[in-house]
Amino acid sequence: MNATDFEALRKQLGLTQAELGDRLGVRRQAIIDLEAGKTTLRPMHVLAIERVSLAVAIERRDPMLAAPSVRRDALALVQLITG
């Protein structure tokens, strides 16, 4: 994932920069800097927005809002649970 993908996922989730910042516990400016490429997008940022995408998908009852990697992991977990 790059900064453009990060921004696209945020927009797909229907979150403003401020709302994503609130969910991640960071200032809006931190999100602006990530999306603009001023701050290096690190694995922890990717994991964080993926986790937010899962939460939003559950809240809105729309599994397609979850990032593809999260959907794959969720399906694998379901398979483990259901045998």
C-alpha angles and dihedrals in degrees: 000000000000132000092273091052090047091054092044091053091049090052092045087055089052093237127142119225088256093051092050089047090053091051091049095042095242136112121268088246090063090058091046090052092049093050093046092050093243090120119046112249104235131191091260090059091051092048090048096053090043089055090049089050089056092050092048091047090054094044092051094036091234114124091190090071090068114094112261093248090053092050090052091050092047091052091049090051092050090051090052092049097045095040 
